[in-house]
Short mmCIF file of C-alpha atoms and ligand atoms in Angstrom, two decimals:
data_model
loop_
_atom_site.label_atom_id
_atom_site.label_comp_id
_atom_site.label_asym_id
_atom_site.label_seq_id
_atom_site.Cartn_x
_atom_site.Cartn_y
_atom_site.Cartn_z
CA MET A 8 -6.49 -53.31 -201.27
CA LYS A 9 -7.69 -52.44 -204.70
CA ILE A 10 -5.07 -49.81 -206.23
CA SER A 11 -5.08 -47.83 -209.31
CA VAL A 12 -1.73 -46.13 -210.28
CA MET A 13 -2.00 -43.23 -212.52
CA GLY A 14 1.24 -43.48 -214.99
CA THR A 15 2.80 -46.49 -216.08
CA GLY A 16 6.51 -45.05 -216.21
CA TYR A 17 9.58 -46.16 -214.21
CA VAL A 18 7.87 -45.41 -210.92
CA GLY A 19 4.42 -46.30 -211.93
CA LEU A 20 5.18 -49.50 -213.24
CA VAL A 21 7.25 -50.62 -210.43
CA THR A 22 5.16 -49.29 -207.85
CA GLY A 23 2.05 -51.33 -209.49
CA ALA A 24 4.19 -54.60 -209.90
CA THR A 25 5.64 -54.48 -206.61
CA LEU A 26 2.14 -53.89 -204.61
CA ALA A 27 0.51 -56.56 -206.95
CA GLU A 28 3.33 -59.06 -205.71
CA THR A 29 2.37 -58.28 -201.87
CA GLY A 30 -1.24 -59.31 -202.66
CA ASN A 31 -3.06 -56.14 -203.69
CA GLN A 32 -4.98 -55.75 -207.16
CA VAL A 33 -3.54 -53.09 -208.75
CA THR A 34 -4.47 -51.66 -212.10
CA CYS A 35 -1.83 -49.59 -213.90
CA LEU A 36 -3.35 -46.68 -216.23
CA ASP A 37 -1.77 -44.53 -218.87
CA LEU A 38 -2.75 -42.63 -221.65
CA LEU A 39 -0.20 -44.25 -224.03
CA GLU A 40 -2.03 -47.71 -225.56
CA GLU A 41 1.26 -49.27 -226.48
CA LYS A 42 2.50 -49.20 -222.83
CA ILE A 43 -0.54 -51.07 -221.43
CA THR A 44 -0.66 -53.52 -224.39
CA GLU A 45 2.87 -54.35 -223.62
CA LEU A 46 2.07 -54.88 -219.66
CA ASN A 47 -0.95 -56.65 -220.39
CA GLN A 48 1.31 -59.05 -222.66
CA GLY A 49 3.82 -59.60 -219.61
CA LYS A 50 6.50 -57.52 -221.42
CA SER A 51 8.23 -54.74 -219.44
CA PRO A 52 7.77 -51.31 -221.63
CA ILE A 53 11.41 -50.21 -219.93
CA PHE A 54 14.38 -52.22 -219.07
CA GLU A 55 14.74 -52.34 -215.31
CA PRO A 56 16.29 -55.68 -213.77
CA GLY A 57 13.61 -57.95 -212.26
CA LEU A 58 10.90 -55.91 -213.38
CA GLU A 59 9.69 -58.38 -216.39
CA LYS A 60 9.45 -61.41 -214.23
CA LEU A 61 7.47 -59.26 -211.45
CA ILE A 62 5.10 -58.14 -214.33
CA GLN A 63 4.38 -62.15 -215.62
CA GLU A 64 3.83 -62.86 -211.99
CA GLY A 65 1.44 -60.38 -211.41
CA ILE A 66 -0.54 -61.16 -214.67
CA ARG A 67 -0.46 -64.94 -213.85
CA THR A 68 -2.10 -64.22 -210.44
CA GLY A 69 -4.49 -61.53 -211.82
CA ASN A 70 -3.16 -59.08 -209.35
CA LEU A 71 -1.77 -56.86 -211.99
CA LYS A 72 -3.19 -55.45 -215.16
CA GLY A 73 -2.88 -52.44 -217.15
CA SER A 74 -5.70 -50.41 -218.73
CA THR A 75 -6.32 -46.96 -220.66
CA ASP A 76 -9.92 -46.75 -219.52
CA ILE A 77 -8.91 -44.34 -216.60
CA GLU A 78 -12.23 -43.62 -214.99
CA ASP A 79 -13.15 -47.54 -214.65
CA GLY A 80 -9.58 -47.91 -213.17
CA ILE A 81 -10.46 -45.22 -210.61
CA VAL A 82 -14.04 -46.26 -210.08
CA GLU A 83 -13.28 -49.80 -209.48
CA SER A 84 -10.17 -48.99 -206.87
CA ASP A 85 -9.98 -47.33 -203.26
CA LEU A 86 -6.67 -45.77 -203.69
CA THR A 87 -4.93 -44.19 -206.65
CA PHE A 88 -1.38 -43.42 -206.79
CA ILE A 89 -0.38 -40.29 -209.04
CA CYS A 90 2.98 -41.48 -210.61
CA VAL A 91 2.86 -39.25 -213.71
CA GLY A 92 5.95 -37.14 -214.77
CA THR A 93 6.91 -33.69 -213.10
CA PRO A 94 9.51 -32.49 -216.15
CA SER A 95 11.25 -29.12 -216.01
CA GLU A 96 9.91 -25.94 -217.73
CA LYS A 97 12.29 -24.29 -219.75
CA ASP A 98 13.45 -22.03 -216.78
CA GLY A 99 14.05 -25.13 -214.56
CA SER A 100 10.89 -24.74 -212.75
CA ILE A 101 8.52 -27.82 -212.13
CA ASP A 102 5.79 -28.33 -215.06
CA LEU A 103 2.74 -29.48 -213.12
CA ASN A 104 0.65 -29.87 -215.94
CA TYR A 105 0.63 -34.08 -216.22
CA ILE A 106 -0.10 -33.79 -212.38
CA LYS A 107 -3.21 -31.12 -212.97
CA SER A 108 -4.42 -33.14 -215.60
CA ALA A 109 -3.85 -36.60 -213.84
CA ALA A 110 -5.86 -34.99 -210.77
CA SER A 111 -8.61 -33.64 -213.01
CA SER A 112 -9.05 -37.32 -214.66
CA ILE A 113 -9.28 -38.71 -210.89
CA GLY A 114 -11.57 -36.11 -210.02
CA ARG A 115 -13.97 -36.38 -212.90
CA ALA A 116 -13.95 -40.36 -212.36
CA LEU A 117 -15.07 -40.00 -208.55
CA ARG A 118 -18.18 -38.50 -209.95
CA HIS A 119 -19.18 -41.92 -210.89
CA LYS A 120 -18.25 -43.47 -207.07
CA GLU A 121 -20.03 -43.10 -204.31
CA LYS A 122 -17.82 -44.77 -201.72
CA LYS A 123 -14.52 -42.70 -200.12
CA HIS A 124 -11.41 -42.88 -202.29
CA THR A 125 -8.08 -41.96 -201.24
CA VAL A 126 -5.50 -40.34 -203.77
CA ILE A 127 -1.75 -40.21 -203.00
CA VAL A 128 0.97 -38.14 -204.88
CA LYS A 129 4.05 -40.33 -205.46
CA SER A 130 5.38 -38.04 -208.39
CA THR A 131 8.18 -35.64 -207.09
CA VAL A 132 6.47 -32.26 -206.53
CA ILE A 133 7.52 -28.86 -204.83
CA PRO A 134 5.98 -28.10 -201.55
CA LEU A 135 2.41 -27.41 -201.20
CA THR A 136 1.44 -28.93 -204.55
CA THR A 137 -0.59 -31.65 -203.00
CA GLU A 138 -2.30 -29.64 -200.75
CA GLU A 139 -2.72 -26.37 -202.71
CA ILE A 140 -2.91 -27.90 -206.18
CA VAL A 141 -3.64 -31.38 -206.19
CA LEU A 142 -6.57 -31.25 -203.59
CA PRO A 143 -8.52 -28.29 -204.74
CA ILE A 144 -8.76 -29.83 -208.32
CA LEU A 145 -9.97 -33.03 -206.81
CA ILE A 146 -12.83 -31.40 -204.98
CA LYS A 147 -13.70 -28.95 -207.87
CA LYS A 148 -13.95 -32.00 -210.26
CA SER A 149 -15.60 -34.53 -208.15
CA GLY A 150 -17.87 -32.21 -206.58
CA TRP A 151 -17.24 -34.38 -203.26
CA LYS A 152 -17.05 -33.11 -199.88
CA ARG A 153 -13.76 -32.79 -198.26
CA GLU A 154 -14.52 -35.52 -195.90
CA GLN A 155 -15.17 -38.36 -198.48
CA LEU A 156 -11.56 -37.86 -199.95
CA GLY A 157 -8.31 -39.25 -198.13
CA VAL A 158 -5.19 -37.16 -199.67
CA GLY A 159 -1.62 -37.71 -199.18
CA MET A 160 2.13 -37.53 -200.40
CA ASN A 161 4.19 -40.48 -200.40
CA PRO A 162 7.57 -39.71 -202.14
CA GLU A 163 9.34 -42.57 -204.17
CA PHE A 164 13.14 -42.91 -203.30
CA LEU A 165 13.80 -45.83 -205.81
CA LYS A 166 16.94 -45.81 -207.93
CA GLU A 167 16.78 -46.92 -211.60
CA GLY A 168 18.94 -49.98 -212.10
CA SER A 169 17.72 -51.39 -208.79
CA ALA A 170 14.35 -49.97 -208.59
CA VAL A 171 12.63 -53.32 -208.00
CA LYS A 172 14.82 -54.21 -204.88
CA ASP A 173 14.56 -50.62 -203.86
CA ALA A 174 10.63 -50.79 -203.86
CA GLN A 175 10.46 -54.28 -201.96
CA GLU A 176 12.81 -53.13 -199.28
CA PRO A 177 13.31 -49.21 -199.23
CA ASP A 178 15.43 -47.71 -196.66
CA ARG A 179 12.69 -45.68 -195.32
CA ILE A 180 8.73 -44.92 -196.16
CA VAL A 181 7.92 -41.31 -195.72
CA ILE A 182 4.07 -40.96 -194.89
CA GLY A 183 2.59 -37.58 -195.71
CA SER A 184 -1.12 -37.34 -194.88
CA ALA A 185 -3.51 -34.41 -195.18
CA ASP A 186 -6.14 -36.46 -193.13
CA GLY A 187 -6.80 -39.37 -191.07
CA LEU A 188 -8.10 -41.50 -193.97
CA SER A 189 -4.91 -41.13 -196.10
CA LEU A 190 -2.82 -41.86 -192.95
CA ARG A 191 -4.96 -45.30 -192.04
CA VAL A 192 -4.52 -46.14 -195.77
CA MET A 193 -1.06 -45.91 -196.20
CA ARG A 194 -0.37 -47.24 -192.51
CA SER A 195 -2.40 -50.30 -193.79
CA LEU A 196 -0.55 -50.72 -196.97
CA TYR A 197 2.96 -50.55 -195.68
CA LYS A 198 2.16 -52.72 -192.57
CA GLU A 199 4.26 -55.49 -193.54
CA HIS A 200 7.51 -53.46 -194.41
CA LYS A 201 9.95 -53.26 -191.75
CA CYS A 202 12.00 -50.13 -192.63
CA PRO A 203 11.97 -46.75 -190.44
CA LYS A 204 8.33 -44.89 -191.43
CA LEU A 205 8.09 -41.13 -190.87
CA GLU A 206 4.56 -39.69 -190.88
CA CYS A 207 4.34 -36.13 -191.51
CA SER A 208 2.73 -33.67 -193.36
CA PRO A 209 2.12 -33.57 -197.19
CA ARG A 210 4.30 -30.33 -197.46
CA THR A 211 7.33 -32.12 -195.23
CA ALA A 212 7.02 -35.32 -197.55
CA GLU A 213 7.43 -33.38 -200.47
CA PHE A 214 10.35 -31.27 -199.22
CA ILE A 215 12.21 -34.59 -197.79
CA LYS A 216 12.18 -35.66 -201.50
CA TYR A 217 13.82 -32.62 -202.76
CA ALA A 218 16.06 -31.96 -199.97
CA SER A 219 17.27 -35.67 -200.30
CA ASN A 220 17.93 -35.54 -203.99
CA SER A 221 19.64 -32.22 -203.44
CA PHE A 222 21.92 -33.41 -200.89
CA LEU A 223 23.01 -36.40 -202.85
CA ALA A 224 23.49 -34.12 -205.87
CA ALA A 225 25.42 -31.78 -204.04
CA LYS A 226 27.71 -34.57 -202.71
CA ILE A 227 28.50 -35.62 -206.38
CA SER A 228 29.71 -31.94 -207.39
CA PHE A 229 31.76 -31.24 -204.13
CA VAL A 230 33.49 -34.84 -204.60
CA ASN A 231 33.92 -33.82 -208.47
CA GLU A 232 35.22 -30.52 -207.46
CA MET A 233 37.57 -31.71 -205.18
CA ALA A 234 38.43 -34.23 -207.77
CA ASN A 235 39.28 -31.39 -210.26
CA MET A 236 41.63 -29.98 -207.99
CA CYS A 237 43.49 -33.47 -207.53
CA ASN A 238 44.09 -33.22 -211.25
CA SER A 239 46.26 -30.17 -211.06
CA TRP A 240 48.30 -31.25 -207.97
CA GLY A 241 49.09 -35.08 -208.86
CA ILE A 242 46.89 -36.31 -206.32
CA ASP A 243 44.80 -39.53 -207.04
CA PHE A 244 40.98 -38.67 -205.87
CA LYS A 245 40.32 -42.42 -205.15
CA GLU A 246 42.58 -42.38 -202.26
CA VAL A 247 41.48 -38.98 -201.19
CA ALA A 248 37.82 -40.52 -201.34
CA GLU A 249 38.88 -43.65 -199.49
CA GLY A 250 40.30 -41.56 -196.59
CA MET A 251 37.46 -39.52 -196.73
CA GLY A 252 34.67 -42.40 -196.29
CA MET A 253 36.61 -43.61 -193.23
CA ASP A 254 34.73 -40.95 -191.36
CA SER A 255 31.38 -42.42 -190.70
CA ARG A 256 29.73 -38.68 -190.77
CA ILE A 257 30.91 -38.72 -194.52
CA SER A 258 30.51 -42.43 -195.31
CA PRO A 259 32.23 -43.91 -198.41
CA LEU A 260 29.05 -43.91 -200.69
CA PHE A 261 28.61 -41.23 -203.39
CA LEU A 262 32.30 -40.42 -203.45
CA ARG A 263 33.22 -41.20 -206.95
CA ALA A 264 34.39 -38.49 -209.06
CA GLY A 265 33.39 -38.56 -212.73
CA ALA A 266 31.58 -36.91 -215.48
CA GLY A 267 28.78 -35.87 -213.43
CA PHE A 268 25.12 -36.58 -212.48
CA GLY A 269 22.34 -37.25 -214.96
CA GLY A 270 19.28 -39.05 -215.13
CA SER A 271 15.49 -38.15 -214.74
CA CYS A 272 15.60 -37.16 -211.21
CA PHE A 273 18.65 -35.19 -209.83
CA PRO A 274 19.32 -32.48 -212.63
CA LYS A 275 15.55 -31.48 -212.61
CA ASP A 276 14.77 -31.84 -209.16
CA VAL A 277 17.67 -29.66 -208.02
CA LYS A 278 16.63 -27.16 -210.96
CA ALA A 279 13.20 -27.41 -209.68
CA LEU A 280 13.94 -26.65 -206.03
CA ALA A 281 16.29 -23.61 -207.13
CA ALA A 282 13.61 -22.35 -209.28
CA ALA A 283 10.86 -22.38 -206.33
CA ALA A 284 13.44 -21.04 -203.85
CA LYS A 285 13.85 -18.18 -206.17
CA SER A 286 10.21 -17.51 -206.92
CA ASP A 287 9.90 -17.30 -203.05
CA ASN A 288 12.66 -15.08 -202.70
CA VAL A 289 15.03 -17.36 -200.73
CA GLU A 290 18.72 -17.72 -201.53
CA SER A 291 19.89 -21.30 -202.94
CA LYS A 292 23.36 -20.74 -203.52
CA MET A 293 24.27 -24.33 -202.73
CA LEU A 294 22.06 -25.48 -205.56
CA GLU A 295 23.27 -23.14 -208.28
CA ALA A 296 26.68 -24.28 -207.59
CA THR A 297 25.67 -28.18 -207.85
CA LEU A 298 24.38 -27.38 -210.98
CA GLU A 299 27.37 -25.21 -212.39
CA VAL A 300 29.72 -27.82 -211.25
CA ASN A 301 27.60 -30.59 -212.91
CA GLU A 302 27.52 -28.92 -216.31
CA LEU A 303 31.47 -28.52 -216.22
CA GLN A 304 32.27 -32.50 -216.01
CA PRO A 305 31.41 -33.37 -219.31
CA GLN A 306 33.41 -30.61 -220.73
CA ILE A 307 36.19 -31.88 -219.00
CA ILE A 308 36.00 -35.17 -220.62
CA VAL A 309 36.29 -33.38 -223.89
CA GLN A 310 39.28 -31.21 -223.00
CA MET A 311 41.06 -34.60 -221.95
CA ALA A 312 40.27 -36.14 -225.52
CA GLU A 313 41.44 -32.85 -227.10
CA GLU A 314 44.58 -32.75 -224.81
CA ARG A 315 45.50 -36.38 -225.88
CA LEU A 316 44.34 -36.25 -229.44
CA GLY A 317 44.84 -32.85 -230.72
CA VAL A 318 42.56 -31.60 -233.27
CA LEU A 319 39.44 -34.12 -232.75
CA LYS A 320 38.52 -33.31 -236.76
CA GLY A 321 38.45 -37.04 -238.27
CA LYS A 322 39.43 -38.81 -235.19
CA LYS A 323 37.67 -42.02 -234.62
CA ILE A 324 36.19 -41.79 -230.95
CA ALA A 325 34.23 -44.66 -229.23
CA VAL A 326 32.22 -43.89 -226.44
CA LEU A 327 31.07 -46.70 -224.24
CA GLY A 328 27.84 -46.00 -222.30
CA LEU A 329 24.84 -43.82 -223.33
CA ALA A 330 22.22 -44.45 -220.37
CA PHE A 331 22.91 -42.15 -217.32
CA LYS A 332 23.80 -44.85 -215.29
CA PRO A 333 24.45 -48.59 -215.60
CA ASP A 334 21.64 -51.25 -215.50
CA THR A 335 19.08 -48.99 -217.24
CA ASP A 336 17.93 -47.80 -220.64
CA ASP A 337 16.90 -44.29 -219.33
CA VAL A 338 19.01 -41.56 -221.23
CA ARG A 339 17.22 -38.43 -219.78
CA GLU A 340 19.97 -35.92 -219.01
CA SER A 341 22.70 -38.47 -219.80
CA ARG A 342 26.20 -36.86 -219.41
CA SER A 343 26.73 -38.71 -222.68
CA GLU A 344 24.64 -36.74 -224.66
CA ILE A 345 26.44 -33.64 -223.82
CA VAL A 346 30.07 -35.57 -224.52
CA VAL A 347 28.89 -37.07 -227.76
CA LYS A 348 27.15 -34.07 -229.27
CA GLU A 349 30.41 -31.81 -228.19
CA LEU A 350 32.51 -34.49 -229.93
CA MET A 351 30.61 -34.38 -233.04
CA ASP A 352 30.45 -30.36 -233.14
CA LYS A 353 34.23 -30.82 -233.28
CA GLY A 354 34.40 -33.06 -236.20
CA ALA A 355 35.01 -36.39 -234.32
CA GLU A 356 33.73 -39.63 -235.84
CA VAL A 357 31.72 -40.87 -232.87
CA VAL A 358 30.46 -44.44 -232.52
CA GLY A 359 28.59 -45.21 -229.39
CA HIS A 360 27.50 -48.23 -227.65
CA ASP A 361 25.03 -49.22 -224.71
CA PRO A 362 23.87 -52.55 -224.05
CA GLU A 363 20.13 -51.15 -223.49
CA ALA A 364 20.02 -47.49 -224.34
CA MET A 365 21.26 -47.35 -227.78
CA ASP A 366 17.65 -46.95 -229.27
CA ASN A 367 16.55 -44.44 -226.55
CA PHE A 368 19.77 -42.35 -227.19
CA LYS A 369 19.24 -42.30 -230.86
CA GLU A 370 16.15 -40.45 -230.48
CA LEU A 371 18.07 -37.61 -228.76
CA ILE A 372 21.00 -37.67 -231.22
CA GLU A 373 21.51 -38.98 -234.57
CA VAL A 374 24.95 -40.91 -233.74
CA ASN A 375 26.50 -44.04 -235.26
CA THR A 376 26.24 -46.96 -232.80
CA ALA A 377 27.66 -50.57 -233.29
CA PRO A 378 26.02 -53.73 -232.08
CA SER A 379 28.90 -55.08 -230.06
CA VAL A 380 31.80 -53.45 -228.08
CA GLU A 381 34.10 -55.11 -230.28
CA GLU A 382 33.02 -53.32 -233.23
CA THR A 383 32.49 -49.95 -231.55
CA VAL A 384 35.91 -49.93 -230.57
CA GLU A 385 37.37 -50.92 -234.06
CA LYS A 386 39.96 -48.78 -235.25
CA ALA A 387 39.01 -46.14 -232.57
CA ASP A 388 41.81 -43.52 -231.65
CA CYS A 389 40.31 -43.06 -228.13
CA VAL A 390 37.79 -44.97 -226.11
CA ILE A 391 35.94 -42.97 -223.54
CA LEU A 392 34.06 -44.91 -220.73
CA MET A 393 30.75 -42.85 -219.87
CA THR A 394 28.56 -45.36 -217.94
CA GLU A 395 30.07 -48.26 -215.90
CA TRP A 396 28.13 -51.31 -217.23
CA LYS A 397 29.84 -54.40 -215.98
CA GLU A 398 30.63 -55.56 -219.74
CA TYR A 399 32.80 -52.52 -220.05
CA THR A 400 34.63 -52.61 -216.76
CA LYS A 401 35.63 -56.24 -217.51
CA ILE A 402 36.70 -55.64 -220.87
CA ASN A 403 39.19 -57.72 -222.25
CA LEU A 404 42.11 -55.24 -222.65
CA LYS A 405 44.12 -57.59 -224.92
CA MET A 406 40.91 -57.17 -227.40
CA LEU A 407 40.93 -53.35 -226.92
CA ARG A 408 44.54 -53.10 -227.81
CA ASN A 409 44.12 -55.18 -230.64
CA ARG A 410 41.52 -53.60 -232.25
CA MET A 411 42.07 -49.69 -231.54
CA SER A 412 44.18 -47.94 -233.77
CA GLY A 413 45.33 -45.65 -230.71
CA ASN A 414 45.69 -46.19 -227.30
CA VAL A 415 43.85 -43.41 -225.33
CA ILE A 416 41.36 -44.18 -222.81
CA ILE A 417 39.09 -41.87 -221.05
CA ASP A 418 37.56 -43.11 -217.94
CA GLY A 419 34.49 -40.83 -217.18
CA ARG A 420 33.49 -42.87 -214.06
CA ARG A 421 36.94 -43.91 -212.45
CA ALA A 422 35.56 -47.49 -213.17
CA PHE A 423 39.04 -48.96 -214.35
CA ASN A 424 42.18 -49.94 -212.34
CA PRO A 425 44.84 -47.63 -213.82
CA GLU A 426 47.77 -49.75 -213.26
CA GLN A 427 46.15 -52.47 -215.27
CA ILE A 428 45.09 -50.29 -218.12
CA GLU A 429 48.66 -48.53 -218.09
CA LYS A 430 50.18 -52.07 -218.19
CA ALA A 431 48.44 -53.20 -220.97
CA GLY A 432 49.87 -50.32 -223.12
CA PHE A 433 46.97 -47.57 -222.67
CA ASP A 434 47.55 -43.88 -222.23
CA TYR A 435 44.92 -43.51 -219.68
CA ARG A 436 43.06 -40.40 -218.46
CA ALA A 437 40.23 -39.84 -215.56
CA ILE A 438 38.86 -37.27 -213.42
CA GLY A 439 40.66 -36.78 -210.09
CA LEU A 440 43.51 -39.30 -211.51
CA GLY A 441 46.27 -36.79 -210.45
N1 NAD B 224 12.36 -42.63 -212.62
C1 NAD B 224 13.10 -42.60 -211.35
O1 NAD B 224 14.12 -42.88 -210.84
C2 NAD B 224 12.23 -41.61 -210.38
C3 NAD B 224 12.40 -41.93 -208.89
C4 NAD B 224 11.75 -41.26 -207.88
C5 NAD B 224 10.77 -40.20 -208.12
N2 NAD B 224 10.48 -40.08 -209.61
C6 NAD B 224 9.48 -39.09 -209.81
O2 NAD B 224 8.25 -40.02 -210.21
C7 NAD B 224 7.50 -39.26 -211.15
C8 NAD B 224 7.22 -40.17 -212.60
O3 NAD B 224 8.68 -40.24 -212.82
P1 NAD B 224 8.86 -41.64 -214.26
O4 NAD B 224 10.40 -41.60 -214.26
O5 NAD B 224 8.21 -42.70 -213.69
O6 NAD B 224 8.25 -40.80 -215.35
P2 NAD B 224 7.83 -41.53 -216.77
O7 NAD B 224 7.97 -40.18 -217.81
O8 NAD B 224 8.47 -42.68 -216.94
O9 NAD B 224 6.22 -42.09 -216.54
C9 NAD B 224 5.22 -41.39 -216.59
C10 NAD B 224 4.01 -41.74 -217.22
O10 NAD B 224 2.87 -41.00 -216.85
C11 NAD B 224 1.98 -41.35 -217.98
N3 NAD B 224 1.12 -40.02 -218.06
C12 NAD B 224 1.24 -38.43 -218.03
N4 NAD B 224 0.01 -38.04 -217.97
C13 NAD B 224 -0.81 -39.01 -217.66
C14 NAD B 224 -2.23 -38.90 -217.05
N5 NAD B 224 -2.79 -37.77 -216.97
N6 NAD B 224 -2.95 -40.06 -217.00
C15 NAD B 224 -2.37 -41.19 -216.92
N7 NAD B 224 -0.99 -41.44 -217.30
C16 NAD B 224 -0.19 -40.27 -217.66
C17 NAD B 224 2.84 -41.07 -219.07
O11 NAD B 224 2.43 -41.62 -220.53
C18 NAD B 224 4.16 -42.29 -218.65
O12 NAD B 224 4.03 -43.29 -219.31
C19 NAD B 224 8.24 -37.91 -211.39
O13 NAD B 224 7.79 -37.03 -210.81
C20 NAD B 224 9.53 -38.21 -210.96
O14 NAD B 224 10.63 -37.16 -210.71
C21 NAD B 224 11.27 -40.92 -210.46
#
């Protein structure tokens, strides 16, 4: 199939590269020249395991290319995926400006095309957006009759850090179609995928994405609230989680307590859904509580540092992990941003480190970083683990003890073995440790 992808970010790039791998001819479109130039040189503009190799393979076979010529990219394809960003407005509601502008560009380009065309929204959008915003724009700007267009919604569930594998082998595919054409196109596109597929309306597809992300975010906040109680009662939440996870209705996944959820999806999607519910006068108490607990968690990390070190002014604190999760360079809504800012505001001398995300993080906060873990922890009074990259969880404790001035370790992700850490002479604190 000839496919164009509007928006060459985390989702667009992974979608484009994996669809090219399965034999489709894909053009990734973006307004940003430098992203497209890198893509055409076989370089990935983002860090995502396995992505660069897939891009190089796509460029080599000729199945994948990038372009800033949006009109040509649309006209030369039969199917367009919309993968542009859907950030938050100041009040948390969804900002649909990129979606509207992408739909307008596609519509204008269709004026130069005669054959039918299908447009599928992959970006995360509030229910009714595809049918009531994207479709009318497409019709107005193209001047086409409704029957010429296929319109659908196919939410993306990939996780940064394992995005390529998630896109190649998804748990499920949700096919939201507003007409027969989009249904046929998506059935054909995904016919080789063996996972369960759910066919539904675009609005149901849109809501499945929000309900899924909100459920996962609520599970994290619930676990964190339980873990905070454990801290007062001398109970280790890790054992509690083990016991809870033995119930197949609960599942052992997503039961790790910590500094809270970040990233480009959970915080923004929960906020957007809460705002949408509010504007339609529907109660969303669970969503509000999910966000409130999440705001609390980074503060608990800072409080732990204060409890251990006293006044933070002048104390050297090494923060390991700046990305919102391991195996990504994405720092959007990273909990490290809140912790680092708070520590710096209190006068601590912060040095940060991340294997992939240091440059992106420095665009958020001007913080000192060091090129290696060894240099980061040198003479530190306290080390705070914020992202469980393997190189941190397997850190050489002897090296750490020798390099640090103090001995406080605060584990924001419950990633260390408390016995080993304490045996090595550290004063170890973690959320839900008891
Ligand atoms: N990142 C994730 O893990 C993830 C997972 C599932 C769903 N999503 C959803 O997918 C969507 C995209 O997320 P992302 O993280 O890939 O965003 P991103 O910010 O990484 O990428 C968006 C890209 O779209 C481009 N763009 C904006 N307007 C454009 C236009 N009119 N024409 C062409 N290009 C345009 C931007 O330049 C940017 O490169 C969002 O709705 C997000 O919620 C993201």
